[in-house]
Amino acid sequence: QSVLTQPPSTSGTPGQRVAISCSGSSSNIETNTVTWFQQLPGTAPKLLIYSNTQRPSGVPDRFSASKSGTSASLAISGLQSEDEADYYCATWDDTLNGWVFGGGTKLTVL
Amino acid sequence: EVQLVESGGDLVKPGGSIRLSCVASGLTFEYAWMTWVRQAPGKGLEWVGRIKSEVEGGTTDYAAPVKGRFTISRHDSQNTVFLQMNGLKKEDTAIYYCTTGTIGFAYWGQGSVVTVSP
């Protein structure tokens, strides 16, 4: 049972927009910044979004994110087949005194 | 270019010990906070713990499931961070990644596989 709650799976067709939610609490998402990772099969995670909404250099602007209260969301527009991956949200938890991850969302591009 | 290379993964018996290493290059290691994250087979990512830079005290924090059994240390002159794992349990079976970055976990190693099995 992960501290942050994500839907286990989602899907979309090429060109479509999909959103992945991440639900937390007052001790984590509400008071700390959210980070998102993309993990392609058999590879290490890749930083996708940091500080709630910021994209590292090289991440396409098709990826965007937002945060409100105890929840955060990652949006992917203009879906491409190469976006098929697992997506994780993460943040610091003040009560647990450590980083917490969502359980991950498997994105399938139909 | 920042590179992180983990090593030391192996098959270990329950109750046994193992030490993972992560060698970093392409960054000013002495200022880097180094973190270990693991991923059990077919499961999600789990934070294991971190060590701050020596200039910021070099203190460590650990996730509850590993606290008291795992120890993170660093050797700045060798650009290396270690994860000493004692009292291993079956549920510690995972790929162990080291990660770091000034804007969050921007850099990751390829991972080191630890299998705990009789």
Short mmCIF file of C-alpha atoms in Angstrom, two decimals:
data_model
loop_
_atom_site.label_atom_id
_atom_site.label_comp_id
_atom_site.label_asym_id
_atom_site.label_seq_id
_atom_site.Cartn_x
_atom_site.Cartn_y
_atom_site.Cartn_z
CA GLN A 1 0.00 0.00 0.00
CA SER A 2 1.71 3.18 -1.21
CA VAL A 3 1.48 6.46 0.70
CA LEU A 4 0.65 8.25 -2.56
CA THR A 5 -2.26 6.87 -4.55
CA GLN A 6 -2.14 6.56 -8.33
CA PRO A 7 -4.44 4.67 -10.68
CA PRO A 8 -2.77 1.35 -11.60
CA SER A 9 -3.32 1.88 -15.31
CA THR A 10 -4.57 4.20 -17.97
CA SER A 11 -4.62 4.22 -21.74
CA GLY A 12 -5.04 6.46 -24.73
CA THR A 13 -4.72 6.56 -28.47
CA PRO A 14 -2.01 8.41 -30.40
CA GLY A 15 -2.59 12.16 -30.36
CA GLN A 16 -4.91 11.99 -27.37
CA ARG A 17 -4.38 13.70 -24.00
CA VAL A 18 -4.23 11.63 -20.83
CA ALA A 19 -3.92 12.61 -17.19
CA ILE A 20 -2.55 10.66 -14.26
CA SER A 21 -3.57 11.60 -10.74
CA CYS A 22 -1.56 11.34 -7.54
CA SER A 23 -3.31 11.67 -4.22
CA GLY A 24 -1.53 12.29 -0.93
CA SER A 25 -2.07 14.11 2.33
CA SER A 26 -1.20 17.18 4.36
CA SER A 27 2.11 15.66 5.42
CA ASN A 28 3.39 15.11 1.91
CA ILE A 29 1.93 16.63 -1.25
CA GLU A 30 0.26 19.59 0.46
CA THR A 31 3.51 20.81 2.04
CA ASN A 32 6.22 19.61 -0.33
CA THR A 33 6.92 19.75 -4.04
CA VAL A 34 5.97 16.85 -6.28
CA THR A 35 8.26 15.02 -8.67
CA TRP A 36 7.25 12.77 -11.55
CA PHE A 37 9.26 9.97 -13.14
CA GLN A 38 8.87 7.97 -16.32
CA GLN A 39 10.16 4.41 -16.38
CA LEU A 40 10.40 2.60 -19.70
CA PRO A 41 10.46 -1.20 -19.54
CA GLY A 42 13.76 -2.57 -18.28
CA THR A 43 15.33 0.83 -17.67
CA ALA A 44 16.04 3.13 -14.74
CA PRO A 45 13.51 5.84 -13.93
CA LYS A 46 13.85 9.18 -15.71
CA LEU A 47 13.06 12.54 -14.13
CA LEU A 48 10.08 14.03 -15.94
CA ILE A 49 8.84 16.87 -13.71
CA TYR A 50 10.34 18.49 -10.60
CA SER A 51 9.13 21.24 -8.26
CA ASN A 52 5.49 20.45 -9.13
CA THR A 53 5.54 21.85 -12.66
CA GLN A 54 9.12 22.18 -13.96
CA ARG A 55 10.46 20.15 -16.87
CA PRO A 56 14.17 19.30 -16.99
CA SER A 57 15.99 20.17 -20.17
CA GLY A 58 15.12 17.67 -22.90
CA VAL A 59 11.67 16.73 -21.66
CA PRO A 60 9.09 17.64 -24.33
CA ASP A 61 6.48 20.26 -23.47
CA ARG A 62 3.83 17.62 -24.18
CA PHE A 63 4.41 16.71 -20.54
CA SER A 64 2.94 19.05 -17.95
CA ALA A 65 1.95 18.79 -14.32
CA SER A 66 0.01 20.59 -11.64
CA LYS A 67 -0.62 20.45 -7.92
CA SER A 68 -3.54 21.51 -5.80
CA GLY A 69 -3.87 20.85 -2.10
CA THR A 70 -3.16 17.19 -1.39
CA SER A 71 -3.25 16.08 -5.03
CA ALA A 72 -1.12 16.36 -8.10
CA SER A 73 -1.61 15.47 -11.74
CA LEU A 74 0.57 14.69 -14.72
CA ALA A 75 -0.80 15.38 -18.20
CA ILE A 76 0.55 14.06 -21.46
CA SER A 77 -0.79 15.64 -24.62
CA GLY A 78 -0.26 14.50 -28.21
CA LEU A 79 0.23 10.95 -26.97
CA GLN A 80 2.91 8.97 -28.80
CA SER A 81 3.70 5.26 -28.80
CA GLU A 82 7.04 5.97 -27.11
CA ASP A 83 5.16 7.38 -24.11
CA GLU A 84 4.10 3.84 -23.18
CA ALA A 85 5.74 3.43 -19.78
CA ASP A 86 5.18 3.42 -16.02
CA TYR A 87 4.76 6.81 -14.38
CA TYR A 88 5.46 7.54 -10.71
CA CYS A 89 4.80 10.55 -8.52
CA ALA A 90 6.96 11.20 -5.47
CA THR A 91 7.45 13.73 -2.72
CA TRP A 92 8.90 14.15 0.76
CA ASP A 93 6.73 13.14 3.70
CA ASP A 94 7.20 15.24 6.84
CA THR A 95 5.71 12.61 9.15
CA LEU A 96 7.64 9.64 7.77
CA ASN A 97 10.75 11.79 7.33
CA GLY A 98 11.46 10.25 3.96
CA TRP A 99 10.53 10.24 0.30
CA VAL A 100 7.33 8.49 -0.66
CA PHE A 101 6.31 7.21 -4.08
CA GLY A 102 3.02 6.48 -5.70
CA GLY A 103 2.37 2.90 -6.71
CA GLY A 104 2.90 3.76 -10.35
CA THR A 105 0.56 4.06 -13.33
CA LYS A 106 1.06 1.92 -16.42
CA LEU A 107 0.26 3.92 -19.53
CA THR A 108 -0.73 1.94 -22.59
CA VAL A 109 -0.88 3.61 -25.99
CA LEU A 110 -3.52 1.78 -27.98
CA GLU B 1 28.00 14.07 -18.31
CA VAL B 2 26.94 12.68 -14.94
CA GLN B 3 27.27 8.92 -14.58
CA LEU B 4 26.35 6.68 -11.67
CA VAL B 5 27.52 3.07 -11.70
CA GLU B 6 26.30 0.62 -9.08
CA SER B 7 27.97 -2.68 -8.27
CA GLY B 8 27.98 -5.40 -5.65
CA GLY B 9 24.61 -7.01 -6.24
CA ASP B 10 24.42 -10.77 -5.72
CA LEU B 11 22.42 -13.72 -4.44
CA VAL B 12 22.40 -13.70 -0.65
CA LYS B 13 20.85 -16.01 1.92
CA PRO B 14 18.24 -14.70 4.35
CA GLY B 15 19.96 -13.14 7.33
CA GLY B 16 23.05 -12.43 5.27
CA SER B 17 24.82 -9.20 4.39
CA ILE B 18 25.94 -7.43 1.26
CA ARG B 19 27.43 -4.05 0.38
CA LEU B 20 26.50 -2.11 -2.73
CA SER B 21 28.67 0.62 -4.18
CA CYS B 22 27.78 3.50 -6.45
CA VAL B 23 30.58 5.40 -8.15
CA ALA B 24 29.75 8.85 -9.46
CA SER B 25 31.45 10.93 -12.13
CA GLY B 26 30.74 14.21 -13.88
CA LEU B 27 29.55 16.03 -10.75
CA THR B 28 31.01 17.66 -7.66
CA PHE B 29 30.44 14.63 -5.50
CA GLU B 30 31.32 16.22 -2.16
CA TYR B 31 28.26 18.47 -2.43
CA ALA B 32 25.86 15.80 -3.68
CA TRP B 33 23.14 14.25 -1.57
CA MET B 34 23.06 10.59 -2.56
CA THR B 35 19.91 8.49 -2.40
CA TRP B 36 19.14 4.79 -2.78
CA VAL B 37 15.83 3.66 -4.30
CA ARG B 38 14.81 0.06 -4.84
CA GLN B 39 12.33 -1.78 -7.00
CA ALA B 40 11.15 -5.29 -6.17
CA PRO B 41 10.37 -7.57 -9.14
CA GLY B 42 7.23 -6.35 -10.87
CA LYS B 43 6.64 -3.70 -8.22
CA GLY B 44 6.96 0.08 -7.90
CA LEU B 45 9.74 2.33 -6.68
CA GLU B 46 10.57 2.48 -2.98
CA TRP B 47 12.85 5.01 -1.29
CA VAL B 48 15.49 3.28 0.82
CA GLY B 49 17.43 6.17 2.28
CA ARG B 50 19.82 9.02 1.67
CA ILE B 51 23.01 10.63 2.86
CA LYS B 52 23.58 14.36 2.83
CA SER B 53 26.85 15.95 1.80
CA GLU B 54 29.59 16.13 4.41
CA VAL B 55 29.45 19.92 4.35
CA GLU B 56 25.81 19.63 5.41
CA GLY B 57 26.59 17.14 8.13
CA GLY B 58 26.68 13.88 6.19
CA THR B 59 23.59 12.73 8.06
CA THR B 60 21.46 9.83 6.93
CA ASP B 61 17.74 9.07 6.78
CA TYR B 62 16.19 5.67 6.18
CA ALA B 63 12.84 4.20 5.28
CA ALA B 64 11.12 2.34 8.11
CA PRO B 65 11.45 -1.16 6.54
CA VAL B 66 15.26 -0.92 6.43
CA LYS B 67 16.06 1.25 9.44
CA GLY B 68 18.46 -0.50 11.79
CA ARG B 69 19.49 -3.03 9.12
CA PHE B 70 20.83 -0.84 6.28
CA THR B 71 23.58 1.78 6.52
CA ILE B 72 24.47 4.39 3.91
CA SER B 73 27.97 5.86 3.94
CA ARG B 74 30.12 7.85 1.56
CA HIS B 75 33.76 8.15 0.62
CA ASP B 76 34.12 11.52 -1.07
CA SER B 77 37.71 11.03 -2.16
CA GLN B 78 36.55 8.01 -4.19
CA ASN B 79 33.28 9.62 -5.37
CA THR B 80 31.50 6.61 -3.94
CA VAL B 81 28.42 5.99 -1.85
CA PHE B 82 27.80 2.65 -0.17
CA LEU B 83 24.73 0.77 0.96
CA GLN B 84 25.55 -1.81 3.63
CA MET B 85 22.66 -4.23 3.95
CA ASN B 86 22.52 -6.56 6.97
CA GLY B 87 19.89 -8.97 8.23
CA LEU B 88 18.56 -9.39 4.71
CA LYS B 89 15.02 -10.64 4.22
CA LYS B 90 13.27 -12.15 1.21
CA GLU B 91 11.38 -8.89 0.78
CA ASP B 92 14.65 -7.01 0.25
CA THR B 93 14.96 -8.71 -3.15
CA ALA B 94 15.07 -5.84 -5.64
CA ILE B 95 16.99 -3.76 -8.08
CA TYR B 96 18.81 -1.09 -6.09
CA TYR B 97 19.38 2.24 -7.79
CA CYS B 98 21.50 5.13 -6.60
CA THR B 99 20.30 8.55 -7.63
CA THR B 100 21.14 12.21 -7.17
CA GLY B 101 20.63 15.63 -8.67
CA THR B 102 20.32 19.28 -7.73
CA ILE B 103 16.80 19.51 -9.14
CA GLY B 104 15.65 16.25 -7.65
CA PHE B 105 16.57 12.77 -8.75
CA ALA B 106 17.86 13.79 -12.17
CA TYR B 107 20.55 11.14 -12.44
CA TRP B 108 20.19 7.40 -11.93
CA GLY B 109 22.50 4.45 -12.16
CA GLN B 110 21.65 1.30 -14.08
CA GLY B 111 20.80 -0.55 -10.89
CA SER B 112 22.30 -3.48 -9.00
CA VAL B 113 20.31 -6.66 -8.42
CA VAL B 114 20.09 -8.15 -4.95
CA THR B 115 18.32 -11.48 -4.59
CA VAL B 116 17.65 -12.86 -1.12
CA SER B 117 16.91 -16.55 -1.27
CA PRO B 118 17.92 -19.78 0.47
#
